[in-house]
Amino acid sequence: MARPLVALLTGAGISTDSGIADYRGPNGLWRRDPEAEKLVTYAYYMGDPEIRRRSWLMRRENQALAAEPNAAHRAVAELERAGFPVRVITQNVDGLHQLAGVPARKVLELHGTARSVVCTRCRARGPMEHALARVEAGEGDPPCRKCGGILKPATVMFGERLDPVVLGDALAITKACQVFIAVGSSLQVQPAAGLAGVAADHGARLVVVNAEPTPYDGLAAEVVREPIGTALPRLLAGLREEYGD
Ligand code: ZN
């Protein structure tokens, strides 16, 4: 049997076992703390050097770059290594899919990445760890080394638009895939959530793996409520068996 194109839409829930909290979901930390939300809201960030200083300090302190992929990330990477056409569309900014071994070109980061920084003026990019080292060395709000512009994490802040190219690619993959697995996403944040509906409309087998009910459960061929760290490896192993791996 020809192997199906498997698209995975992943949200905060897949990284919980790696010690990364849900920051930006509907019930995420940032939504519950207006002061913290300012640190990741574009207009506040750009308009207030004090907000930027606090934002860099928060990044230095929360050690997100030290997180390691967990069993669910590894299972996705193994499926890809087994020769299945796999694409990951993620709402996460932690880079853990790539760290687990999924080639970067097969991962679409809807909300960007917290592993890089970008200049808001000249768009130059660099590693987050270099920017954090400058913060560590005493620069409260490190400017772009090329042009002196304001640096920000290469994440999509509140008030910023998603990259239309990334979004277009995600939509194309969603329409083309035969299996669409939504993992650890509440499927409440658009436009990512709507992809689950698009996949089902285009005939993909929709599988939802999430602890809580989602608005798309009714469209799903299968809904899995068990913990992601065990449920996803089992689900993907089942897929490999089904297609004769
Ligand atoms: Zn610059």
Short mmCIF file of C-alpha atoms and ligand atoms in Angstrom, two decimals:
data_model
loop_
_atom_site.label_atom_id
_atom_site.label_comp_id
_atom_site.label_asym_id
_atom_site.label_seq_id
_atom_site.Cartn_x
_atom_site.Cartn_y
_atom_site.Cartn_z
CA MET A 1 0.00 0.00 0.00
CA ALA A 2 1.33 3.44 -0.88
CA ARG A 3 2.29 5.32 2.22
CA PRO A 4 -0.01 8.22 3.02
CA LEU A 5 1.13 11.80 3.42
CA VAL A 6 0.84 12.36 7.15
CA ALA A 7 0.38 15.91 8.40
CA LEU A 8 0.62 16.61 12.11
CA LEU A 9 -0.67 19.81 13.64
CA THR A 10 0.97 20.15 17.03
CA GLY A 11 0.20 22.50 19.89
CA ALA A 12 1.41 23.16 23.41
CA GLY A 13 0.27 19.76 24.69
CA ILE A 14 3.00 17.89 22.81
CA SER A 15 5.70 19.81 24.68
CA THR A 16 4.23 19.58 28.18
CA ASP A 17 6.30 16.45 28.90
CA SER A 18 9.39 18.46 27.96
CA GLY A 19 8.60 20.90 30.75
CA ILE A 20 7.32 23.70 28.53
CA ALA A 21 4.18 25.37 29.82
CA ASP A 22 1.30 26.48 27.61
CA TYR A 23 2.00 30.19 27.24
CA ARG A 24 -0.12 31.40 24.36
CA GLY A 25 -3.15 29.10 24.18
CA PRO A 26 -6.64 30.32 25.13
CA ASN A 27 -5.96 29.36 28.75
CA GLY A 28 -2.24 29.92 28.52
CA LEU A 29 -0.13 31.78 31.06
CA TRP A 30 0.11 34.93 28.97
CA ARG A 31 -3.65 35.21 28.50
CA ARG A 32 -4.18 34.94 32.24
CA ASP A 33 -1.61 37.58 33.17
CA PRO A 34 -2.08 40.91 31.36
CA GLU A 35 1.32 42.20 32.54
CA ALA A 36 3.08 39.13 31.14
CA GLU A 37 1.04 39.36 27.93
CA LYS A 38 2.45 42.86 27.32
CA LEU A 39 5.93 41.33 27.09
CA VAL A 40 4.85 39.40 24.00
CA THR A 41 2.54 42.00 22.45
CA TYR A 42 4.12 43.76 19.49
CA ALA A 43 2.93 47.33 20.15
CA TYR A 44 4.02 47.31 23.81
CA TYR A 45 7.30 45.63 22.95
CA MET A 46 8.18 48.12 20.23
CA GLY A 47 6.97 51.14 22.17
CA ASP A 48 8.57 50.63 25.56
CA PRO A 49 12.26 49.85 26.29
CA GLU A 50 11.30 48.74 29.81
CA ILE A 51 8.95 46.09 28.37
CA ARG A 52 11.81 44.87 26.17
CA ARG A 53 14.19 44.64 29.13
CA ARG A 54 11.62 42.61 31.06
CA SER A 55 10.96 40.44 28.01
CA TRP A 56 14.66 39.56 27.64
CA LEU A 57 14.94 38.83 31.36
CA MET A 58 11.92 36.52 31.16
CA ARG A 59 13.56 34.62 28.28
CA ARG A 60 16.84 34.37 30.14
CA GLU A 61 15.09 33.03 33.21
CA ASN A 62 12.64 30.53 31.73
CA GLN A 63 15.39 28.40 30.12
CA ALA A 64 13.13 27.22 27.29
CA LEU A 65 16.19 26.60 25.11
CA ALA A 66 17.34 23.89 27.50
CA ALA A 67 14.21 21.75 26.93
CA GLU A 68 14.63 18.31 25.34
CA PRO A 69 12.29 16.50 22.91
CA ASN A 70 10.06 13.86 24.51
CA ALA A 71 8.67 10.50 23.36
CA ALA A 72 5.98 12.14 21.22
CA HIS A 73 8.48 14.33 19.32
CA ARG A 74 10.73 11.31 18.84
CA ALA A 75 7.86 9.17 17.50
CA VAL A 76 7.17 11.77 14.79
CA ALA A 77 10.85 11.85 13.83
CA GLU A 78 10.92 8.04 13.68
CA LEU A 79 7.91 7.96 11.36
CA GLU A 80 9.75 10.32 9.03
CA ARG A 81 12.94 8.26 9.20
CA ALA A 82 10.90 5.13 8.40
CA GLY A 83 10.21 6.68 5.02
CA PHE A 84 6.73 8.08 5.50
CA PRO A 85 6.08 11.44 3.90
CA VAL A 86 5.59 13.55 7.01
CA ARG A 87 4.97 17.26 7.47
CA VAL A 88 4.66 18.97 10.83
CA ILE A 89 2.63 22.14 11.21
CA THR A 90 3.27 23.46 14.69
CA GLN A 91 1.86 26.19 16.89
CA ASN A 92 4.90 25.78 19.14
CA VAL A 93 7.99 27.96 19.04
CA ASP A 94 10.27 25.56 20.94
CA GLY A 95 11.99 23.88 17.96
CA LEU A 96 11.67 20.45 19.60
CA HIS A 97 10.45 18.65 16.44
CA GLN A 98 13.68 19.60 14.65
CA LEU A 99 15.74 18.74 17.70
CA ALA A 100 14.12 15.28 17.70
CA GLY A 101 15.30 14.82 14.12
CA VAL A 102 12.54 15.98 11.78
CA PRO A 103 14.28 17.87 8.94
CA ALA A 104 13.71 21.62 9.34
CA ARG A 105 12.23 21.91 5.84
CA LYS A 106 9.44 19.54 6.91
CA VAL A 107 8.42 21.65 9.90
CA LEU A 108 6.18 24.68 9.43
CA GLU A 109 6.31 26.96 12.46
CA LEU A 110 3.08 28.97 12.36
CA HIS A 111 4.15 31.12 15.29
CA GLY A 112 7.84 31.34 14.43
CA THR A 113 10.68 30.16 16.64
CA ALA A 114 12.00 31.22 20.02
CA ARG A 115 15.43 29.85 19.04
CA SER A 116 16.15 32.83 16.80
CA VAL A 117 15.96 36.59 17.01
CA VAL A 118 15.09 38.96 14.19
CA CYS A 119 15.75 42.66 13.69
CA THR A 120 12.52 44.62 13.36
CA ARG A 121 14.25 47.09 10.99
CA CYS A 122 16.60 45.15 8.66
CA ARG A 123 15.13 41.63 9.27
CA ALA A 124 18.60 40.18 10.01
CA ARG A 125 18.31 36.96 12.01
CA GLY A 126 20.58 35.40 14.60
CA PRO A 127 20.57 32.74 17.31
CA MET A 128 18.58 33.50 20.46
CA GLU A 129 21.45 32.17 22.59
CA HIS A 130 23.74 34.92 21.31
CA ALA A 131 21.19 37.60 22.21
CA LEU A 132 20.71 36.04 25.65
CA ALA A 133 24.48 35.96 26.17
CA ARG A 134 24.50 39.73 25.53
CA VAL A 135 21.71 40.15 28.10
CA GLU A 136 23.73 38.05 30.51
CA ALA A 137 26.72 40.33 29.88
CA GLY A 138 24.73 43.39 30.85
CA GLU A 139 22.91 44.66 27.75
CA GLY A 140 19.34 45.16 28.95
CA ASP A 141 17.89 45.52 25.46
CA PRO A 142 20.49 44.34 22.92
CA PRO A 143 20.09 46.17 19.58
CA CYS A 144 20.73 44.69 16.11
CA ARG A 145 24.49 44.57 15.49
CA LYS A 146 24.01 45.36 11.79
CA CYS A 147 21.74 48.40 11.93
CA GLY A 148 21.03 49.28 15.57
CA GLY A 149 17.34 48.39 15.18
CA ILE A 150 15.16 46.77 17.84
CA LEU A 151 15.73 43.01 18.12
CA LYS A 152 12.87 40.68 18.96
CA PRO A 153 12.42 36.93 19.22
CA ALA A 154 11.56 35.39 15.84
CA THR A 155 8.17 34.44 17.22
CA VAL A 156 4.84 35.83 16.08
CA MET A 157 3.88 38.16 18.92
CA PHE A 158 0.31 39.09 19.76
CA GLY A 159 -0.63 41.82 17.32
CA GLU A 160 1.62 40.45 14.55
CA ARG A 161 0.37 38.62 11.50
CA LEU A 162 1.29 35.04 10.74
CA ASP A 163 3.74 34.65 7.87
CA PRO A 164 1.48 34.28 4.80
CA VAL A 165 4.02 31.99 3.07
CA VAL A 166 4.12 29.59 6.03
CA LEU A 167 0.36 29.70 6.30
CA GLY A 168 -0.06 29.05 2.56
CA ASP A 169 2.28 26.05 2.77
CA ALA A 170 0.37 24.73 5.78
CA LEU A 171 -2.91 25.01 3.91
CA ALA A 172 -1.51 23.24 0.85
CA ILE A 173 -0.22 20.34 2.96
CA THR A 174 -3.50 20.14 4.84
CA LYS A 175 -5.40 19.81 1.56
CA ALA A 176 -2.96 17.26 0.14
CA CYS A 177 -2.53 14.92 3.11
CA GLN A 178 -4.33 11.61 3.61
CA VAL A 179 -3.92 11.55 7.39
CA PHE A 180 -4.14 14.67 9.55
CA ILE A 181 -3.32 14.27 13.23
CA ALA A 182 -4.00 17.19 15.56
CA VAL A 183 -1.91 16.71 18.71
CA GLY A 184 -2.01 18.69 21.93
CA SER A 185 -3.89 21.61 20.47
CA SER A 186 -7.15 22.91 21.86
CA LEU A 187 -8.02 23.76 18.22
CA GLN A 188 -9.39 27.09 19.39
CA VAL A 189 -6.83 29.48 17.94
CA GLN A 190 -7.41 30.43 14.30
CA PRO A 191 -6.26 30.01 11.66
CA ALA A 192 -4.41 26.91 12.84
CA ALA A 193 -7.51 25.30 14.28
CA GLY A 194 -9.43 25.66 11.02
CA LEU A 195 -6.84 23.45 9.31
CA ALA A 196 -8.42 20.45 11.05
CA GLY A 197 -11.73 21.25 9.33
CA VAL A 198 -10.02 21.82 5.98
CA ALA A 199 -8.29 18.44 6.25
CA ALA A 200 -11.57 16.65 6.93
CA ASP A 201 -13.31 18.56 4.10
CA HIS A 202 -10.61 17.39 1.70
CA GLY A 203 -11.03 13.76 2.66
CA ALA A 204 -8.14 13.24 5.08
CA ARG A 205 -8.57 10.89 7.98
CA LEU A 206 -8.70 13.32 10.91
CA VAL A 207 -7.35 12.11 14.25
CA VAL A 208 -7.50 14.32 17.36
CA VAL A 209 -5.13 13.60 20.25
CA ASN A 210 -5.90 15.97 23.09
CA ALA A 211 -6.75 15.72 26.78
CA GLU A 212 -9.74 18.04 26.46
CA PRO A 213 -12.55 18.02 23.89
CA THR A 214 -11.98 20.20 20.82
CA PRO A 215 -14.49 21.83 18.45
CA TYR A 216 -13.38 19.38 15.73
CA ASP A 217 -13.90 16.10 17.60
CA GLY A 218 -17.16 15.52 15.75
CA LEU A 219 -15.35 15.50 12.39
CA ALA A 220 -12.64 13.15 13.58
CA ALA A 221 -12.36 9.50 12.57
CA GLU A 222 -10.66 8.92 15.91
CA VAL A 223 -10.38 10.92 19.13
CA VAL A 224 -7.68 9.99 21.62
CA ARG A 225 -7.74 11.34 25.17
CA GLU A 226 -4.80 9.43 26.67
CA PRO A 227 -1.56 11.23 27.55
CA ILE A 228 0.27 12.29 24.38
CA GLY A 229 3.60 10.76 25.45
CA THR A 230 2.13 7.27 25.15
CA ALA A 231 -0.80 7.85 22.78
CA LEU A 232 1.13 9.36 19.88
CA PRO A 233 3.92 6.75 19.72
CA ARG A 234 1.26 4.02 19.75
CA LEU A 235 -0.84 5.76 17.11
CA LEU A 236 2.12 6.26 14.79
CA ALA A 237 3.32 2.68 15.33
CA GLY A 238 -0.17 1.56 14.30
CA LEU A 239 0.10 3.62 11.14
CA ARG A 240 3.44 2.02 10.28
CA GLU A 241 1.94 -1.44 10.79
CA GLU A 242 -1.10 -0.59 8.69
CA TYR A 243 1.10 0.47 5.78
CA GLY A 244 3.48 -2.42 6.02
CA ASP A 245 6.53 -0.87 7.58
ZN ZN B 1 18.98 45.36 11.88
#
